Amino acid sequence: MLNPREMTEELIKEYIDDKREEFIDFLVNLIQTDSYNPPGNELNLAKIIKNYLDKDGIKNEIFKFGNNRANLVAYLNNNFKFKNLIFNGHMDVVPSGNVSEWKYHPLSGEIKRNKYIYGRGSTDMKGGLAAMIISLKVLKSLNIKLDGNLILHSVADEETIGDEGTEWIIKNISNSIDCNFTVIGEPTGFKPLPKSIIFGERGHLQIRIIANGISSHSSFPAMGKNAIYMINDLINNIDKIDDYIPKVNPPITLDELKQLVSVTFPDEQAFIKFYNEQPLIQNFIKVFTTLTKSVTIIKGGIKDNVIPNICEITMDFRLLPLQKTEDIISAIRRIINECGYKMKDQIEGENDIFFDYDILLDKEASYWKNWRDSEEIKLFYNIVNKIYLQKPYYFLFPACSDAVYYRNSNYCEKTILFGPGNASLAHASNESIELNDFINSIKVYALFAYNFLKKKENIL
């Protein structure tokens, strides 16, 4: 015999299963709609979402900005006095790249074998966004009375890490509403592992470094100073950064991370065997315990017979909590000096040989410190386990997300990431999402909202 809470949960799951094709069609519609960023075009998607919510009388409003850009905020009801739960998803997607590399057009929303939907943004993150929107529709359509409110932040400007999306909404629209918990629908599948629940992420720093040398004819290179060689000197010594920045402890040790993942395996020995046989998984877990750095762009040279006087690189750093941008900059300056060069601001008088830099992106690390003690995250975990029929695991996110705006502004430290899709397919050609993963995520969002926003004594 089911109790009232269990009966309502079964009703929610059955409704989602019955409406499966309708919900898939809605996701296909979102994928087929151009919201590439740059340039943005999120207004295209916001109009479709608004129309979808309007049909069920769900209060929502579009906030336009720029050229064909917009955010959208929706509310399940008008009650903000008990608990407020925010679902966040971004409408913009990265450009498709070379269309010839795709099996199906990136805006096709092609369904194959009744198992996958292909298209740009299917995983990152129109799948998660659609599932969150649909969860509002499910709770509204079933007329499930909640003591709290479910709020949707459907945002712009995430893929270019701008300040006109989530950050703008928190400061200008939701600043007067207390937030008790936030879920961001980024893809949190990392195959071959099961689903993960994310409670923190590393910081993101991008620096452009410019070497200024002296040009000359390549037949007499000693007359010049080759800027490419200058950059090469820096790259060959860049790992010294690890020794030159202050040591910080990662929020989670390597052993703790391994333990978090191991709970999804039948026993510890099964995990150890899997871990030892999977170098990719070993590296995947280790990156969360250290600073990582990569040269991602290099530009230099103007002609095949000219010694280049300018060469520049873009470096991408992923920082642990408590690691600071100024320490990275200081270490780079030290390495440049040790290579025998000066920074532009160290030069006295005229000198054509120097290094300079500018910061392209600086986004802090973000971490929910007391996640282990949270009853909310335990509730979420149990729902994921029940729906996916496989234990999820708690983990950190390799990239950055809009969670930083909720956590680091003290608006809502209790922010997690969970969403459908395999994160390795984000931004890739032939991006796709599994239909069952998408449908399961709707169930997780709707069931969590129901249980979280209902007072225990009022569970019906």
XYZ file of C-alpha atoms in Angstrom:
460
model
C 0.000 0.000 0.000
C 1.497 3.316 -1.101
C 1.438 6.279 1.248
C 0.223 9.673 -0.046
C 3.735 10.877 -0.873
C 4.525 7.725 -2.833
C 1.204 7.959 -4.667
C 2.016 11.489 -5.798
C 5.495 10.432 -6.887
C 4.022 7.606 -8.975
C 1.540 10.057 -10.485
C 4.401 12.362 -11.497
C 6.408 9.540 -13.076
C 3.412 8.128 -14.940
C 2.491 11.552 -16.301
C 6.020 12.059 -17.617
C 6.029 8.627 -19.259
C 2.630 9.287 -20.858
C 3.834 12.628 -22.254
C 7.224 11.280 -23.375
C 6.802 12.022 -27.092
C 5.447 15.514 -26.433
C 8.415 16.328 -24.227
C 10.894 14.968 -26.768
C 9.249 17.115 -29.453
C 9.740 20.176 -27.247
C 13.451 19.421 -26.900
C 13.758 18.904 -30.662
C 12.140 22.314 -31.172
C 14.711 23.950 -28.896
C 17.619 22.226 -30.657
C 16.311 23.332 -34.056
C 16.242 26.966 -32.908
C 19.381 29.034 -33.511
C 20.840 30.385 -30.273
C 24.524 30.295 -31.193
C 26.756 32.454 -29.020
C 28.349 34.408 -30.486
C 26.278 36.287 -31.405
C 23.677 35.060 -28.876
C 20.174 35.038 -30.363
C 18.732 33.739 -27.085
C 15.551 35.708 -27.748
C 14.688 33.128 -30.417
C 14.607 30.443 -27.744
C 13.029 32.607 -25.049
C 9.964 33.193 -27.231
C 9.446 29.444 -27.690
C 9.846 28.818 -23.958
C 7.441 31.624 -23.102
C 4.804 30.250 -25.457
C 5.234 26.777 -23.953
C 4.823 28.053 -20.387
C 1.954 30.389 -21.272
C -0.170 27.430 -22.388
C -0.272 26.196 -18.794
C -0.623 29.609 -17.213
C 2.878 29.545 -15.722
C 3.935 33.087 -14.904
C 7.028 34.121 -16.853
C 8.720 37.202 -18.224
C 11.305 37.853 -20.922
C 14.019 40.433 -20.248
C 15.495 41.623 -23.529
C 18.930 43.133 -24.029
C 21.323 43.779 -26.884
C 20.616 42.511 -30.383
C 18.106 39.628 -30.260
C 19.230 38.593 -26.802
C 17.211 37.835 -23.687
C 16.819 36.136 -20.325
C 13.603 34.552 -19.077
C 12.402 34.038 -15.511
C 9.397 31.885 -14.595
C 7.585 31.089 -11.334
C 5.429 28.087 -10.503
C 3.319 30.166 -8.096
C 3.283 33.450 -6.197
C 4.377 32.091 -2.819
C 7.890 33.072 -1.755
C 7.475 32.691 2.028
C 8.433 29.024 2.592
C 11.229 27.677 0.418
C 12.414 28.862 -2.965
C 14.072 26.403 -5.332
C 15.822 27.713 -8.437
C 16.385 25.714 -11.605
C 18.986 27.328 -13.867
C 19.766 26.578 -17.497
C 21.431 28.546 -20.276
C 19.802 29.096 -23.663
C 22.931 29.921 -25.649
C 25.072 27.266 -27.310
C 28.515 27.345 -28.883
C 28.733 27.603 -32.696
C 28.593 24.350 -34.626
C 32.062 24.579 -36.155
C 32.639 22.782 -39.456
C 29.196 21.477 -40.450
C 30.805 18.910 -42.767
C 32.101 17.078 -39.678
C 28.544 16.412 -38.494
C 26.573 13.284 -39.414
C 23.399 15.362 -39.230
C 22.964 19.111 -39.471
C 23.656 20.687 -36.049
C 20.216 22.327 -36.046
C 18.381 19.210 -37.243
C 17.356 17.698 -33.907
C 17.660 14.370 -35.689
C 16.392 11.352 -33.723
C 18.171 8.069 -34.407
C 17.128 4.541 -33.398
C 14.596 6.134 -31.049
C 17.522 6.463 -28.654
C 19.504 9.644 -29.391
C 18.798 13.224 -30.430
C 21.605 14.872 -32.401
C 22.232 18.600 -32.560
C 24.237 21.479 -31.173
C 23.203 22.091 -27.589
C 21.445 18.759 -27.148
C 23.777 18.008 -24.241
C 25.063 21.506 -23.419
C 22.513 22.316 -22.379
C 19.168 22.431 -24.103
C 18.516 18.925 -22.786
C 18.854 20.041 -19.180
C 17.046 23.326 -19.819
C 14.111 21.595 -21.523
C 13.862 19.077 -18.675
C 13.711 21.882 -16.111
C 11.063 23.785 -18.062
C 9.012 20.614 -18.428
C 9.252 19.911 -14.683
C 7.377 23.173 -14.045
C 4.763 22.107 -16.567
C 4.375 18.694 -14.915
C 3.807 20.108 -11.438
C 1.430 22.755 -12.793
C -0.554 20.354 -14.994
C -1.032 17.881 -12.145
C -2.144 20.750 -9.896
C 0.247 19.648 -7.172
C 0.047 22.192 -4.385
C 3.409 23.143 -2.964
C 4.263 25.187 0.105
C 7.262 26.718 -1.642
C 8.069 28.053 -5.090
C 9.955 26.678 -8.062
C 11.716 29.424 -10.020
C 13.261 29.051 -13.466
C 16.286 31.088 -14.524
C 16.544 30.551 -18.286
C 19.638 32.559 -19.040
C 21.780 34.043 -21.780
C 25.478 34.741 -22.048
C 26.858 31.589 -20.391
C 28.991 30.208 -23.203
C 31.023 33.413 -23.502
C 31.171 33.748 -19.705
C 29.467 37.117 -19.813
C 27.674 39.099 -17.124
C 24.322 39.601 -18.874
C 22.833 36.235 -17.903
C 22.750 34.568 -14.486
C 24.735 37.316 -12.775
C 22.347 39.963 -14.118
C 19.240 38.039 -13.020
C 20.554 37.551 -9.479
C 21.432 41.239 -9.124
C 18.370 42.729 -10.803
C 15.437 40.292 -10.709
C 15.830 37.716 -7.942
C 17.826 39.747 -5.426
C 14.765 40.244 -3.204
C 13.871 36.528 -3.189
C 15.556 34.243 -0.681
C 16.963 31.157 -2.378
C 17.182 27.900 -0.417
C 18.638 25.619 -3.085
C 19.728 25.844 -6.719
C 20.130 23.172 -9.376
C 21.959 23.973 -12.623
C 21.170 21.578 -15.455
C 24.641 21.225 -16.966
C 25.414 17.707 -18.268
C 26.900 15.641 -15.441
C 27.431 12.315 -17.135
C 31.076 11.273 -17.475
C 30.977 7.935 -19.236
C 31.751 5.148 -18.511
C 30.851 6.296 -14.986
C 27.203 6.772 -13.903
C 25.598 10.161 -13.230
C 27.350 12.596 -10.923
C 26.081 15.327 -8.614
C 28.424 18.320 -8.685
C 29.108 20.451 -5.607
C 32.065 22.535 -6.798
C 34.193 23.586 -9.728
C 37.603 25.014 -10.477
C 38.324 28.616 -11.363
C 39.080 29.674 -14.930
C 41.836 32.102 -15.916
C 42.830 32.949 -19.483
C 45.873 35.124 -20.156
C 47.237 36.426 -23.450
C 51.039 36.709 -23.334
C 52.819 38.752 -26.010
C 56.508 38.550 -26.851
C 57.904 41.642 -28.563
C 61.139 41.059 -30.490
C 62.883 42.651 -33.472
C 62.107 41.760 -37.065
C 64.790 41.204 -39.684
C 65.400 39.320 -42.911
C 65.564 35.577 -42.303
C 68.879 35.382 -44.197
C 70.474 37.296 -41.321
C 68.511 36.266 -38.182
C 71.113 37.690 -35.784
C 70.009 41.183 -36.818
C 66.669 40.538 -35.189
C 65.172 38.931 -32.098
C 62.798 36.085 -32.907
C 59.609 36.514 -30.870
C 58.625 32.883 -31.515
C 61.824 31.728 -29.796
C 61.038 34.058 -26.896
C 57.636 32.435 -26.481
C 59.263 29.023 -26.799
C 61.570 29.859 -23.885
C 58.524 30.664 -21.766
C 56.609 27.528 -22.763
C 59.597 25.305 -22.001
C 59.711 26.679 -18.462
C 56.013 27.183 -17.764
C 55.728 24.178 -15.433
C 57.838 26.099 -12.912
C 54.587 27.853 -12.015
C 53.755 24.878 -9.799
C 56.821 25.622 -7.658
C 56.388 29.391 -7.627
C 52.789 29.739 -6.445
C 51.716 29.262 -2.803
C 50.719 25.720 -1.944
C 47.020 25.207 -1.260
C 45.177 22.082 -0.277
C 42.490 20.951 -2.712
C 38.972 20.947 -1.231
C 38.887 17.186 -1.774
C 41.963 14.949 -1.707
C 42.675 12.388 -4.399
C 41.822 9.550 -2.013
C 38.528 11.241 -1.113
C 37.660 11.704 -4.787
C 38.385 8.059 -5.483
C 36.198 7.082 -2.539
C 33.323 9.224 -3.845
C 33.448 7.465 -7.208
C 33.933 3.990 -5.723
C 30.438 3.924 -4.184
C 29.005 3.287 -7.651
C 30.870 -0.037 -7.881
C 29.849 -3.382 -6.336
C 32.854 -3.314 -3.987
C 36.180 -1.569 -3.462
C 38.163 -4.202 -5.350
C 35.987 -3.736 -8.437
C 36.682 -0.012 -8.376
C 40.436 -0.459 -7.856
C 40.595 -2.827 -10.830
C 38.617 -0.401 -12.995
C 40.706 2.591 -11.867
C 44.040 0.881 -12.500
C 42.976 -0.167 -16.007
C 41.680 3.268 -17.051
C 44.413 5.931 -17.460
C 41.804 8.399 -18.715
C 39.759 8.016 -15.523
C 42.924 8.357 -13.424
C 43.760 11.670 -15.094
C 40.131 12.797 -14.956
C 40.055 12.402 -11.177
C 43.540 13.829 -10.563
C 42.864 17.150 -12.324
C 40.617 18.210 -9.452
C 43.520 18.196 -7.004
C 45.905 20.503 -8.842
C 46.317 23.558 -11.035
C 46.179 22.684 -14.734
C 47.557 24.852 -17.519
C 47.422 24.681 -21.290
C 48.640 26.730 -24.233
C 45.503 26.900 -26.371
C 46.339 29.499 -29.056
C 49.621 30.603 -30.615
C 50.043 33.350 -33.218
C 53.323 34.434 -34.763
C 55.017 35.334 -38.014
C 53.934 37.407 -40.996
C 55.962 35.912 -43.862
C 58.189 32.930 -44.530
C 61.359 35.024 -44.917
C 60.834 37.472 -42.046
C 62.069 36.987 -38.481
C 58.895 37.678 -36.476
C 58.904 40.554 -34.041
C 55.579 39.588 -32.457
C 54.354 36.259 -31.116
C 51.514 35.714 -28.711
C 49.937 32.798 -26.905
C 46.743 32.319 -24.965
C 47.122 30.263 -21.818
C 44.215 28.576 -20.067
C 44.521 27.901 -16.328
C 42.081 25.986 -14.113
C 42.523 27.001 -10.490
C 41.661 25.303 -7.227
C 39.700 27.208 -4.587
C 42.079 29.593 -2.758
C 44.494 29.777 -5.708
C 44.736 33.398 -6.809
C 45.141 35.064 -10.175
C 47.794 37.449 -8.857
C 49.955 34.496 -7.807
C 49.772 33.019 -11.319
C 50.726 36.378 -12.846
C 53.604 36.798 -10.405
C 54.927 33.327 -11.266
C 54.760 34.025 -15.014
C 56.654 37.294 -14.579
C 59.312 35.492 -12.554
C 59.746 32.811 -15.227
C 60.054 35.458 -17.952
C 62.747 37.251 -15.950
C 64.592 33.977 -15.363
C 64.563 33.384 -19.125
C 66.502 36.637 -19.492
C 63.664 38.929 -20.570
C 61.879 41.871 -19.018
C 58.249 42.773 -18.758
C 57.092 45.921 -20.503
C 56.588 47.705 -17.191
C 60.176 46.857 -16.136
C 61.825 48.647 -19.064
C 63.594 51.949 -18.583
C 64.212 53.940 -21.739
C 63.844 52.483 -25.213
C 63.913 48.722 -25.613
C 62.175 46.713 -28.304
C 62.565 43.345 -26.567
C 60.032 42.639 -23.824
C 56.982 40.635 -22.740
C 53.514 41.911 -21.978
C 50.217 40.289 -21.020
C 46.528 40.923 -20.581
C 43.867 38.968 -18.736
C 41.104 37.742 -21.038
C 39.025 35.885 -18.457
C 39.118 35.599 -14.691
C 36.440 33.476 -13.025
C 36.767 32.300 -9.446
C 36.601 28.723 -8.271
C 33.324 27.837 -6.589
C 32.753 25.264 -3.867
C 29.921 24.362 -1.480
C 31.887 23.723 1.699
C 29.266 21.967 3.836
C 27.679 19.755 1.206
C 28.337 16.592 3.218
C 25.980 17.748 5.983
C 23.125 18.713 3.669
C 19.821 16.856 3.904
C 18.811 18.457 0.603
C 21.663 16.914 -1.353
C 20.966 13.526 0.258
C 17.355 13.806 -0.898
C 18.526 14.645 -4.400
C 20.971 11.722 -4.372
C 18.270 9.246 -3.357
C 15.932 10.450 -6.112
C 18.649 10.102 -8.768
C 19.429 6.608 -7.473
C 15.758 5.636 -7.624
C 15.148 6.991 -11.139
C 18.383 5.949 -12.846
C 18.567 2.611 -10.972
C 22.263 3.220 -10.434
C 24.061 4.956 -7.607
C 25.291 8.417 -8.584
C 28.416 9.897 -7.069
C 29.295 13.311 -5.691
C 32.033 15.091 -7.589
C 33.600 18.302 -8.854
C 33.108 19.851 -12.301
C 36.113 20.028 -14.652
C 34.918 23.223 -16.373
C 33.298 26.357 -14.988
C 29.606 27.171 -14.846
C 27.188 29.816 -13.632
C 27.201 28.179 -10.180
C 29.890 30.686 -9.214
C 27.335 33.519 -9.338
C 25.046 31.773 -6.846
C 27.721 30.470 -4.470
C 30.348 33.217 -4.413
C 27.873 36.089 -4.168
C 26.390 34.490 -1.023
C 23.051 34.390 -2.802
C 22.813 30.599 -2.618
C 25.843 28.573 -1.578
C 23.697 25.424 -1.730
C 24.047 25.079 -5.489
C 24.610 21.824 -7.347
C 24.962 20.776 -10.962
C 22.988 17.852 -12.318
C 21.719 17.298 -15.818
C 21.224 14.892 -18.688
C 23.949 14.296 -21.224
C 27.521 13.106 -21.418
C 29.802 16.056 -20.642
C 32.459 14.809 -23.070
C 30.051 15.537 -25.957
C 29.615 19.200 -25.025
C 30.974 21.484 -27.783
C 31.843 18.428 -29.909
C 30.809 17.632 -33.462
C 27.894 15.176 -33.512
C 26.775 16.286 -30.057
C 23.864 14.144 -28.915
C 21.804 13.166 -25.891
C 20.158 9.896 -24.905
C 16.373 10.114 -24.817
C 16.073 7.995 -21.661
C 18.606 10.204 -19.889
C 16.557 13.255 -20.855
C 13.269 11.731 -19.640
C 14.867 10.508 -16.413
C 16.175 13.990 -15.670
C 12.643 15.405 -15.944
C 11.543 12.900 -13.313
C 14.454 13.795 -11.041
C 13.768 17.536 -11.266
C 10.014 17.183 -10.742
C 10.311 14.716 -7.855
C 12.970 16.772 -6.113
C 10.900 19.950 -6.444
C 7.846 18.156 -5.050
C 9.674 16.718 -2.036
C 11.761 19.818 -1.359
C 8.960 22.367 -1.616
C 6.324 20.444 0.331
C 6.164 20.679 4.098
C 6.416 17.191 5.538
C 3.114 17.514 7.339
C 1.434 18.550 4.065
C 2.744 15.736 1.846
C -0.222 14.556 -0.212
